Short mmCIF file of C-alpha atoms and ligand atoms in Angstrom, two decimals:
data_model
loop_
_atom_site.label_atom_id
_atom_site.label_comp_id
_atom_site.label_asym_id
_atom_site.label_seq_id
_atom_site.Cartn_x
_atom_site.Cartn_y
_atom_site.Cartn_z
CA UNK A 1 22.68 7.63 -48.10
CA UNK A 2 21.70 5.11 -45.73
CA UNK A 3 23.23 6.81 -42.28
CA UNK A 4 20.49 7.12 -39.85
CA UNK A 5 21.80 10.34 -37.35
CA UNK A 6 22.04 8.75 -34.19
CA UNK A 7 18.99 9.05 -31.69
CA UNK A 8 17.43 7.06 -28.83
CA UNK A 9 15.71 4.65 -31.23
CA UNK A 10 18.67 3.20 -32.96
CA UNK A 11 20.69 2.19 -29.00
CA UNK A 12 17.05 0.41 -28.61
CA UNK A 13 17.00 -0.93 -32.50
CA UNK A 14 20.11 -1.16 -34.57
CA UNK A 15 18.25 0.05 -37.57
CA UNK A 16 21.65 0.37 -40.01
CA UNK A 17 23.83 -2.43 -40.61
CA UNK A 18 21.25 -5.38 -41.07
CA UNK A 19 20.09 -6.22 -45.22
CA UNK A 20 16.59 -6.18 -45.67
CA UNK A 21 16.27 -10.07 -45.96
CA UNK A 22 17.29 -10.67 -42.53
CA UNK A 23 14.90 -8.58 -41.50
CA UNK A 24 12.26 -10.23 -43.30
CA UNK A 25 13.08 -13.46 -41.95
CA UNK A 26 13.06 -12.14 -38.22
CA UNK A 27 9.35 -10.52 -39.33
CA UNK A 28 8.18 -13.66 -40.37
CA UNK A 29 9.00 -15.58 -37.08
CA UNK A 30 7.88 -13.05 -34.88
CA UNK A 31 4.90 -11.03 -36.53
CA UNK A 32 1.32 -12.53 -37.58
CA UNK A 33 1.00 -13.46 -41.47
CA UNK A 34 -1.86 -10.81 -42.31
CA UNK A 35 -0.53 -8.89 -44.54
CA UNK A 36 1.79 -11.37 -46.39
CA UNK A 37 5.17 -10.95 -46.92
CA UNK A 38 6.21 -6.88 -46.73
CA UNK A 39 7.19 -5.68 -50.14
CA UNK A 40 10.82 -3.70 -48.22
CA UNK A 41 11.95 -2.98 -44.58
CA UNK A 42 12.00 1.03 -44.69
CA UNK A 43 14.01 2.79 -42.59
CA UNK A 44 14.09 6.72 -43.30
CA UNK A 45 11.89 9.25 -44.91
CA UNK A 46 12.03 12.77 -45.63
CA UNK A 47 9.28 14.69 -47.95
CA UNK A 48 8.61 12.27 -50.87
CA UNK A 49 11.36 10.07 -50.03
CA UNK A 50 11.91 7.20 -48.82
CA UNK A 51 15.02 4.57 -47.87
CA UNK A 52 14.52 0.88 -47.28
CA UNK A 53 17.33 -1.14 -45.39
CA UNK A 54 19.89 -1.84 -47.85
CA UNK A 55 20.04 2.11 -48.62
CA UNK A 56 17.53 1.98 -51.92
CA UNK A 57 15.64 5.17 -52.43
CA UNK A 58 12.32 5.39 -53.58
CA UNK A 59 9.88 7.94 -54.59
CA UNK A 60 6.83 7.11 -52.25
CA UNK A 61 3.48 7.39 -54.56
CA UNK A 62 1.19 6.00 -52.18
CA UNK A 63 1.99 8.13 -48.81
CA UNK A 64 1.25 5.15 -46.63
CA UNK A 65 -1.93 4.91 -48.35
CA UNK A 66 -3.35 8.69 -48.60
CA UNK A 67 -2.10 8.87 -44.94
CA UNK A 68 1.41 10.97 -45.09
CA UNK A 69 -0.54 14.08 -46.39
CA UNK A 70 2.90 16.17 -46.05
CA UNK A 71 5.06 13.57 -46.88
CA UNK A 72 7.94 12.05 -44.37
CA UNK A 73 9.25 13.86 -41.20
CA UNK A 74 7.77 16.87 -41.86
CA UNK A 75 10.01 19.16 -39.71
CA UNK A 76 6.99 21.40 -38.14
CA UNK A 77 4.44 18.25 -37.36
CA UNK A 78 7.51 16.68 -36.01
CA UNK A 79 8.35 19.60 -33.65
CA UNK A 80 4.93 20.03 -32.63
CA UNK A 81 4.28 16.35 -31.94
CA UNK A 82 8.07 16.11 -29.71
CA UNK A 83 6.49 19.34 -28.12
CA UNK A 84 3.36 18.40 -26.89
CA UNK A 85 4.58 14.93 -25.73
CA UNK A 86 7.66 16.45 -23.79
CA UNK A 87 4.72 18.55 -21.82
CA UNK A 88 1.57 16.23 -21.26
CA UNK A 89 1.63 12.98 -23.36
CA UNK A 90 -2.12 11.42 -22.38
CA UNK A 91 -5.00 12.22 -19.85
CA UNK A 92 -8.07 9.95 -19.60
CA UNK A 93 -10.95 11.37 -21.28
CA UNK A 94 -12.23 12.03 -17.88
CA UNK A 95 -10.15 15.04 -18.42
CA UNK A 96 -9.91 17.16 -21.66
CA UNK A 97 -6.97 19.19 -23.21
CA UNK A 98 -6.74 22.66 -24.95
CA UNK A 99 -5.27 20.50 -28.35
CA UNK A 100 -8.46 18.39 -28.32
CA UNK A 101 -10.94 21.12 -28.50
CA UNK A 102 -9.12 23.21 -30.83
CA UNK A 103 -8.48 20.39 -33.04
CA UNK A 104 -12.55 19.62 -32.81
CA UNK A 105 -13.16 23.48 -33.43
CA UNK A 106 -10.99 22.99 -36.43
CA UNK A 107 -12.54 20.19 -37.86
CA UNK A 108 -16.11 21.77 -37.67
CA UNK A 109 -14.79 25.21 -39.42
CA UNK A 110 -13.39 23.39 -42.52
CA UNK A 111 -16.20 21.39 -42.84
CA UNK A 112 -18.40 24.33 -42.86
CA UNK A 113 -20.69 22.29 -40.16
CA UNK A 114 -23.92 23.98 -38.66
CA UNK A 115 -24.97 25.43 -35.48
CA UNK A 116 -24.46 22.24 -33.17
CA UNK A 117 -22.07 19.84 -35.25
CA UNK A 118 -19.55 17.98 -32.90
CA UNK A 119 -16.85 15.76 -33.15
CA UNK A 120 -15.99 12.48 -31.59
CA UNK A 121 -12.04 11.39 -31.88
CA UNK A 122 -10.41 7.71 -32.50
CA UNK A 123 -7.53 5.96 -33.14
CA UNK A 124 -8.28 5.04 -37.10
CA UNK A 125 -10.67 4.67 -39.69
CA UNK A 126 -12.40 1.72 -38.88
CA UNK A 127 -13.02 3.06 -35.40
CA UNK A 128 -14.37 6.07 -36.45
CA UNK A 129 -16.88 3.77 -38.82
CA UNK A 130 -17.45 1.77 -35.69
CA UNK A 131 -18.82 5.01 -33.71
CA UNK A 132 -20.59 5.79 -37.01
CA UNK A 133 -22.22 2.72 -36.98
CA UNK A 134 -23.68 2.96 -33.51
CA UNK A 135 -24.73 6.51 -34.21
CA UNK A 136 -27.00 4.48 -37.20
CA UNK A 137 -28.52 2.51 -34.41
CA UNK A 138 -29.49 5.34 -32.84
CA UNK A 139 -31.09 7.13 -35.17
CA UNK A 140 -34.91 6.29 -36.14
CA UNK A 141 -35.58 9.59 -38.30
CA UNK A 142 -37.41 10.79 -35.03
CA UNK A 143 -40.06 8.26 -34.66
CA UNK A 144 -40.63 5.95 -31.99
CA UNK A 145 -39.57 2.87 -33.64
CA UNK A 146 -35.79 1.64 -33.88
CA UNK A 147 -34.38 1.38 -37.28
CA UNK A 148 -31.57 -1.53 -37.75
CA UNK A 149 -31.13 -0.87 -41.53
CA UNK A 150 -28.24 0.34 -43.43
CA UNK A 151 -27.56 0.96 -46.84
CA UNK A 152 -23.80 0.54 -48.27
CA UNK A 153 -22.78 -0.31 -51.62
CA UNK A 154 -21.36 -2.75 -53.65
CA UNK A 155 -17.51 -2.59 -53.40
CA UNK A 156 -17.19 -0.45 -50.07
CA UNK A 157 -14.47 -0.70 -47.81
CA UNK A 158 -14.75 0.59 -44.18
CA UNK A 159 -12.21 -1.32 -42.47
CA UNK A 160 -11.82 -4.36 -40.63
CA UNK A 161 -13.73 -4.81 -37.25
CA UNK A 162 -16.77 -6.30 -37.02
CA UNK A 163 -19.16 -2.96 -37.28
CA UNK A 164 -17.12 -1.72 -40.13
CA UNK A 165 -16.77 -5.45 -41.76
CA UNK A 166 -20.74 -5.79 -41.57
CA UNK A 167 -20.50 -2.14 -44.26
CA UNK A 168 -17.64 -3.49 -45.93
CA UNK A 169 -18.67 -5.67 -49.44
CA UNK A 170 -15.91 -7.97 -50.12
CA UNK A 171 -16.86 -11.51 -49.66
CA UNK A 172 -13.19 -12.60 -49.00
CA UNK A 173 -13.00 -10.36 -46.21
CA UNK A 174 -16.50 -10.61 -44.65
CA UNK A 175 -17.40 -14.78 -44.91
CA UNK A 176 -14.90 -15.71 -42.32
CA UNK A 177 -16.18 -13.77 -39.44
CA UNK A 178 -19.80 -14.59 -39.66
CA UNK A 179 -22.41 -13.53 -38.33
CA UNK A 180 -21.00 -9.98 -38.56
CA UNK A 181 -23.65 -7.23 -37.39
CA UNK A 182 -26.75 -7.53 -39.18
CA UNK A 183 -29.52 -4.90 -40.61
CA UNK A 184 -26.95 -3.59 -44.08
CA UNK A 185 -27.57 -4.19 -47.41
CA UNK A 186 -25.43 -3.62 -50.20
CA UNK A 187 -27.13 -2.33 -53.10
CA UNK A 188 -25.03 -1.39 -56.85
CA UNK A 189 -22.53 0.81 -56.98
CA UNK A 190 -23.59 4.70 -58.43
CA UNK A 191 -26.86 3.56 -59.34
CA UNK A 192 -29.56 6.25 -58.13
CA UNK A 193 -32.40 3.89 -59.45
CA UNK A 194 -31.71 1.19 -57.09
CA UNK A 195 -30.99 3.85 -54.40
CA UNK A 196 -34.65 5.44 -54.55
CA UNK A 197 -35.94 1.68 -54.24
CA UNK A 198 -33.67 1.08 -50.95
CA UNK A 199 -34.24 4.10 -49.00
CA UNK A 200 -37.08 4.21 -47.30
CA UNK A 201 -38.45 4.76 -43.78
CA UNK A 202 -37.02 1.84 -42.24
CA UNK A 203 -33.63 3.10 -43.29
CA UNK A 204 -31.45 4.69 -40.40
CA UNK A 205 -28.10 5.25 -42.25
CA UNK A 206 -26.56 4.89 -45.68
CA UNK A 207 -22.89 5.14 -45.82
CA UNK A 208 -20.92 6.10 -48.80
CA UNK A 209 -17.58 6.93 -49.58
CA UNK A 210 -17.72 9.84 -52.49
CA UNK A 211 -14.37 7.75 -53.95
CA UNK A 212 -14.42 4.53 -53.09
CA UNK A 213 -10.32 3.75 -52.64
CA UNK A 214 -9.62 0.19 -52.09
CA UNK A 215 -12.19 -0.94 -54.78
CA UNK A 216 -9.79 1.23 -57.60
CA UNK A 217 -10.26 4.92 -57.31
CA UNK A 218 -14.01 4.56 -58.44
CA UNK A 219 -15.68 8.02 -57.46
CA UNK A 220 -19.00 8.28 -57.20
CA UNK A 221 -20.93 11.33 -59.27
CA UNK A 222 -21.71 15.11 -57.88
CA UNK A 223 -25.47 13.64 -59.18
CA UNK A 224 -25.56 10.69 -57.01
CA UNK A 225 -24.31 12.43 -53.96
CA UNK A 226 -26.80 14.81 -54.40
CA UNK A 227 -29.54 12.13 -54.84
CA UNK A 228 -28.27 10.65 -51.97
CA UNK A 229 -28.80 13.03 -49.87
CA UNK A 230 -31.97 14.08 -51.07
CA UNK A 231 -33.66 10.43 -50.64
CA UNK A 232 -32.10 9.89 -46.94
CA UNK A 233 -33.75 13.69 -45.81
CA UNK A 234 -36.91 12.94 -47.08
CA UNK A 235 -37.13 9.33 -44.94
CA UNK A 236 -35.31 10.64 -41.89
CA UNK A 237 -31.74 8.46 -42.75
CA UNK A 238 -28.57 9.37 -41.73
CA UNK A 239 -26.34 10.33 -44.86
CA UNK A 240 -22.57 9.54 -43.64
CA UNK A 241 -19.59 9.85 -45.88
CA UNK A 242 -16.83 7.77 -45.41
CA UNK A 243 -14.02 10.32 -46.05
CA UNK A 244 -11.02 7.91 -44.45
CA UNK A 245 -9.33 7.82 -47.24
CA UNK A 246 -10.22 10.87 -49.49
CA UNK A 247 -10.87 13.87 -46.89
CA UNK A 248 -8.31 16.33 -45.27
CA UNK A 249 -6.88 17.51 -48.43
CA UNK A 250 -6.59 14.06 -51.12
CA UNK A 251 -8.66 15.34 -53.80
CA UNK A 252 -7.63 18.96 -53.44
CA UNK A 253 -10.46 20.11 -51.20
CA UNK A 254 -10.72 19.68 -47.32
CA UNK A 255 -13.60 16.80 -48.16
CA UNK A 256 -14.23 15.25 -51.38
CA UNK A 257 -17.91 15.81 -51.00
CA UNK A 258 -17.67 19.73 -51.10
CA UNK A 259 -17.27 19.04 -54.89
CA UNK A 260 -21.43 17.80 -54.93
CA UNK A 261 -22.22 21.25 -52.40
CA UNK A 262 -24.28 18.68 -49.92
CA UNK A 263 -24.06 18.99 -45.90
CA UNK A 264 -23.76 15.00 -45.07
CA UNK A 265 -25.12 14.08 -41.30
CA UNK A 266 -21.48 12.97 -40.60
CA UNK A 267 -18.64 12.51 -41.92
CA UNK A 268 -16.11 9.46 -40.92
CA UNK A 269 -11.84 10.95 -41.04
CA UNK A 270 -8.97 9.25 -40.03
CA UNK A 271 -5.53 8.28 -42.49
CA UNK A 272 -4.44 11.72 -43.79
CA UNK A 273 -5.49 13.60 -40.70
CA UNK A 274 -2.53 13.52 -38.83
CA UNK A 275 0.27 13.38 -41.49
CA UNK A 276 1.34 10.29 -40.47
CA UNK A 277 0.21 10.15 -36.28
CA UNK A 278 -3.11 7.76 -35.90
CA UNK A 279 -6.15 9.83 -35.35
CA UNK A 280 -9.54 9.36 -36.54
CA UNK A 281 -12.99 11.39 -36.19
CA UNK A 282 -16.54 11.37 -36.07
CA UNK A 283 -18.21 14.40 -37.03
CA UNK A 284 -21.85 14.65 -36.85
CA UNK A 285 -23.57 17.83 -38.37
CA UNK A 286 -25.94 19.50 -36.33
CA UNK A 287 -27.71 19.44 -33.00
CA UNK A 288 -30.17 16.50 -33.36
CA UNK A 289 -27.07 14.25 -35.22
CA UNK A 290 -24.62 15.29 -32.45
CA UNK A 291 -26.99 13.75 -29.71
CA UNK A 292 -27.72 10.35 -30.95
CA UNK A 293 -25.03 9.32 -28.55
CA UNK A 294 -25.59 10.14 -25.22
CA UNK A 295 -23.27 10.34 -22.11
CA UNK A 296 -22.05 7.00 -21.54
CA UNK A 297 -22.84 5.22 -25.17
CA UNK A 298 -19.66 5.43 -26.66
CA UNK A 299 -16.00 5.85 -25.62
CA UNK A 300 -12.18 4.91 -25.93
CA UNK A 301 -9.38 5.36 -24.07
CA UNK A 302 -6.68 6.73 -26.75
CA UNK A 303 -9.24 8.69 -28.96
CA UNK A 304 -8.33 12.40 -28.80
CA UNK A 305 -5.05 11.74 -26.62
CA UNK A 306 -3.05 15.69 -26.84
CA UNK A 307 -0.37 14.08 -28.64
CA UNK A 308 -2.71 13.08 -31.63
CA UNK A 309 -4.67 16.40 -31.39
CA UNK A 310 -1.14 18.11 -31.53
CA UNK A 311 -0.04 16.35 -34.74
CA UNK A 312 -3.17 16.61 -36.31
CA UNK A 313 -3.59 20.64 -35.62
CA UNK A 314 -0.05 20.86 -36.72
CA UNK A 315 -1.54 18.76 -39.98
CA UNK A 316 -3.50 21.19 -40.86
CA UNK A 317 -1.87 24.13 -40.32
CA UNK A 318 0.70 23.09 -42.54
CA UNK A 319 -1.73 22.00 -45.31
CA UNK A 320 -3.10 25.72 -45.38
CA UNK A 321 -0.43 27.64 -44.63
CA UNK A 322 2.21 25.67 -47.28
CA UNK A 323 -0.65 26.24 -49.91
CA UNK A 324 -1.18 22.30 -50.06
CA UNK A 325 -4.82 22.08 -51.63
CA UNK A 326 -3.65 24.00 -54.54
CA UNK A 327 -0.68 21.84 -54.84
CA UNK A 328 -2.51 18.49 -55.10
CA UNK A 329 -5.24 19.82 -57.62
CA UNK A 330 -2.58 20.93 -59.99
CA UNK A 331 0.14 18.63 -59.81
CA UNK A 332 -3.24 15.86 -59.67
CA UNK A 333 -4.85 17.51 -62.52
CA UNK A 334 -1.01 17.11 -64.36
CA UNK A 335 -0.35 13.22 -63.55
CA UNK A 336 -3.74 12.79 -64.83
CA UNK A 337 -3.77 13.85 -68.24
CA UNK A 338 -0.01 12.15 -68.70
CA UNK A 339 -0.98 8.94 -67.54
CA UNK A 340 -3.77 9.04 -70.08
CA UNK A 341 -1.75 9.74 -73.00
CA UNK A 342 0.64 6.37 -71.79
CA UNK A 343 0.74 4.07 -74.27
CA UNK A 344 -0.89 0.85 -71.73
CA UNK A 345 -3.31 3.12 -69.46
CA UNK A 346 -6.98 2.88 -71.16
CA UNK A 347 -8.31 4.61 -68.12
CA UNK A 348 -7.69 7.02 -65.62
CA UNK A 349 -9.69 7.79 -62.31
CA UNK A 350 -9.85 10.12 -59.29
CA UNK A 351 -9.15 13.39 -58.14
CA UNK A 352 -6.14 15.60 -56.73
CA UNK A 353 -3.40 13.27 -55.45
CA UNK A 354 -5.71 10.24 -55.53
CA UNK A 355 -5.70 8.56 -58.49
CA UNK A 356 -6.14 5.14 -59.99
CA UNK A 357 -5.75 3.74 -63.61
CA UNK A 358 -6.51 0.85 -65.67
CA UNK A 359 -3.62 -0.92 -67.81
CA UNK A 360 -4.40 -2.74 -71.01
CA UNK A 361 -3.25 -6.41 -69.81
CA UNK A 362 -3.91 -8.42 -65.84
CA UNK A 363 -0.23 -6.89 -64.96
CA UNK A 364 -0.98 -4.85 -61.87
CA UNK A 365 1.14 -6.75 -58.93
CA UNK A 366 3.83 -7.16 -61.46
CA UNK A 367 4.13 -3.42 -62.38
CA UNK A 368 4.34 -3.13 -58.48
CA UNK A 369 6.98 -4.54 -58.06
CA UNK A 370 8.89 -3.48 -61.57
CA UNK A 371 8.26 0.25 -60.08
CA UNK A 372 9.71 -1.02 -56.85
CA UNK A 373 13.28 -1.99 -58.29
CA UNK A 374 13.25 1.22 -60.83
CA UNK A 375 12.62 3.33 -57.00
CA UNK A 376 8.87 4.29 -56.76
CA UNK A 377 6.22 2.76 -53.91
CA UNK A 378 3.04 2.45 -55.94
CA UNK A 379 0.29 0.24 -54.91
CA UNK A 380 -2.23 -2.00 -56.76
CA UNK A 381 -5.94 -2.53 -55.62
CA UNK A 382 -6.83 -4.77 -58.32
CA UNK A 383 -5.65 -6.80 -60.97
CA UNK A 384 -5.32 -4.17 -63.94
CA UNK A 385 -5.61 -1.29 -61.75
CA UNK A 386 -2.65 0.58 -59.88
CA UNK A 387 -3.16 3.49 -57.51
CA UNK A 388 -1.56 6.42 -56.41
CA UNK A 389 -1.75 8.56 -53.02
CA UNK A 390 1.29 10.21 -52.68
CA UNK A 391 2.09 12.80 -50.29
CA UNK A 392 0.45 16.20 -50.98
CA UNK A 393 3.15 18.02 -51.16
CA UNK A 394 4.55 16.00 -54.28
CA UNK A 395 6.22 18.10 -57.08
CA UNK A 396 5.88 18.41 -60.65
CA UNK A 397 9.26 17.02 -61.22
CA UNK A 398 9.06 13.89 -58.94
CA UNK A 399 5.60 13.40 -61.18
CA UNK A 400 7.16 13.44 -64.23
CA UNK A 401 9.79 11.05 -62.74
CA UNK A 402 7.69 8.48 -62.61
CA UNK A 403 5.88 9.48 -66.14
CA UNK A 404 9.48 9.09 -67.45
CA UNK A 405 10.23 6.17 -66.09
CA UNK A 406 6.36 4.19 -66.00
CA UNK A 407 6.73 2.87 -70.29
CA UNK A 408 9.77 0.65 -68.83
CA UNK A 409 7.69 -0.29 -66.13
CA UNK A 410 4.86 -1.26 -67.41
CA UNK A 411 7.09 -3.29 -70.08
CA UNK A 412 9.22 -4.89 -67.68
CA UNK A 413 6.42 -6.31 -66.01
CA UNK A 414 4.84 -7.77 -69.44
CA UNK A 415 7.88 -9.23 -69.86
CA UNK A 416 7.32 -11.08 -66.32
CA UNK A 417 4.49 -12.58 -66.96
C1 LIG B 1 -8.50 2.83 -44.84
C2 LIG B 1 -9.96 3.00 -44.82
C3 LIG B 1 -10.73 2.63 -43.70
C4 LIG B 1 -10.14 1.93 -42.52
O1 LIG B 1 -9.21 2.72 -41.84
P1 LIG B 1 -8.20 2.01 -40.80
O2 LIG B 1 -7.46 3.17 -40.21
O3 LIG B 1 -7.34 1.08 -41.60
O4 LIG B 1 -9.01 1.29 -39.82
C5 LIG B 1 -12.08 2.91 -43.74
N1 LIG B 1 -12.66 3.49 -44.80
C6 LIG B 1 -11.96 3.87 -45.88
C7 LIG B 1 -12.65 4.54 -47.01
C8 LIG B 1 -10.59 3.61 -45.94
O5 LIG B 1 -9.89 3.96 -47.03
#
């Protein structure tokens, strides 16, 4: 099944009819070597599935990392994206449209936000970090005197411009782009003790993300969330949760931080929000939050554009009215407790659809690609660690797919090594 139904795209790109490895070789003369060599050249998806150029099908486990919240061409965020395009595509945000304030009144009613909360819209995760970021330097706990410190921890990723690079912790990433922007310390990961002895009133923001994603599915607890938020009130800090990667449905609820009951002073969005169609937010809770940034301070040109709105609305609409949240806690809560009983796994992390586990051996990027030839897209963020983010919609059955088929996996790549 490898016939793409004809359509505009394929007279401008002959996407049938061309293997896989010539289309690596043409990426590697014409695109920039960032991301190394691309595991497959996909072509189609539909729900859970996936087909790369030669006609393989795979099960897709990591949703374009946590961002394909209803899987593949989703046939109503699909219409509704076509729809709004084919009637008013973009307007500078010297204008607004009726998607973009809807979507914004949205946002604010699932995250239960107070009397003043707003929202400012990018393009992606980092972005959104970026506006966060400036919204820090704003803030100094209403005193006169600026505050230029921020708190992040040990092992946070926030993407990959320079703001967002200053929060993030990896070495390999930061060190070649020095002097990234200074005033944040990274202090130990979940450890309230050396929390209470960083936050203090020369502390504007500390960002956290309640599961941190690229460091391996390591969640943070209910306790130090709550502590969290308790030290950065007292001292007039920001509390802003990075919720790029787990909000808008992952764990099973709207944000993972609902699971703690805390009202952060913003909260950072972006991959799963529009099912597929880059969009990012900012939302800042409550009046005095909401006006760090005054008129002029921040802006972009393609942040809240009415075709992004559109496919996020249409995002969420599906995710409540296909009974999505329920979905991903169960068929979450079922993948978990299998993997753990695997002979290999020795531990298993996460929540809903976004999981990570430990293997018993330094086998991780082998069992990648092992699962890629037996037809499943999983991804590894660390050595011994692999993790999942499939779409939400994923059913019991395709899970136990891979259970069935992970023992020859894992095996396979042993064997490899
Ligand atoms: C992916 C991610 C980002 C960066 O998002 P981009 O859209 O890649 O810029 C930031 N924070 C977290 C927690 C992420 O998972």
């Amino acid at each position: 099944m490898n016939t793409v139904e004809k359509s505009p795209v394929t007279e401008l790109v002959e996407t049938t009819g061309h293997a896989g490895s010539e289309w690596l070789s043409r990426y590697s003369s014409s695109l920039m070597g960032v991301f190394g060599t691309p595991q497959r050249v996909l072509v189609r998806g539909s729900g859970c599935l996936v087909w790369d150029a030669d006609g393989k099908e795979y099960l897709d486990l990591l949703g374009g990392i946590a961002v394909n919240a209803l899987g593949h061409a989703h046939p109503f965020v699909t219409s509704v994206i076509a729809s709004q395009l084919s009637t008013l595509g973009h307007v500078s945000n010297f204008f607004t449209s009726p998607t973009q304030i809807a979507l914004a009144e949205k946002l604010l009613a699932l995250a239960d936000a107070p009397a003043g909360s707003k929202v400012f819209f990018t393009n992606s995760g980092t972005e959104a970090n970026e506006a966060a970021f400036k919204l820090a330097r704003r803030n100094t706990g209403g005193s006169n005197t600026k505050r230029t410190k921020i708190i992040a921890l040990e092992g946070a990723f926030h993407g990959r411009t320079m703001g967002a690079l200053a929060l993030t912790s990896k070495e390999a990433y930061r060190t070649p782009f020095e002097p990234l922007p200074g005033g944040v310390e990274h202090i130990p990961f979940g450890d309230i003790e050396a929390l209470k002895d960083a936050v203090d009133e020369t502390v504007a923001a500390v960002f956290l993300e309640p599961i941190q994603g690229e460091a391996g599915v390591r969640p943070l607890s209910p306790e130090y969330l709550r502590a969290a938020r308790e030290l950065t009130a007292r001292v007039g800090a920001l509390l802003i949760l990075d919720e790029v990667q787990t909000g808008i449905g992952r764990t099973g609820k709207w944000f993972a931080s609902e699971e703690a009951g805390i009202v952060p002073d913003a909260i950072t969005l972006a991959k799963g929000l529009g099912g597929g169609f880059p969009i990012g937010a900012l939302v800042t809770m409550g009046e005095q939050t909401s006006s760090l940034l005054s008129a002029g301070q921040h802006g972009t040109t393609f942040g809240g554009n009415p075709v992004a709105t559109a496919a996020a609305l249409a995002t969420l609409h599906a995710i409540e009215s296909q009974n999505v949240l329920a979905n991903a806690t169960a068929v979450g809560e079922h993948l978990r407790s299998a993997l753990a009983a695997l002979p290999g796994v020795t531990e298993v992390r996460g929540a809903g659809l976004l999981i990570g586990f430990d293997l018993d051996a330094d086998v991780a990027p082998a069992v990648v690609q092992a699962a890629l030839d037996a037809g499943f897209i999983i991804n590894s963020p660390g050595p011994r660690t692999i993790r999942l983010a499939p779409p939400l919609v994923l059913t019991t059955a395709q899970a136990d797919s891979f259970l069935a088929a992970f023992p020859a996996i894992l095996q396979t790549a042993k064997d490899a090594q």
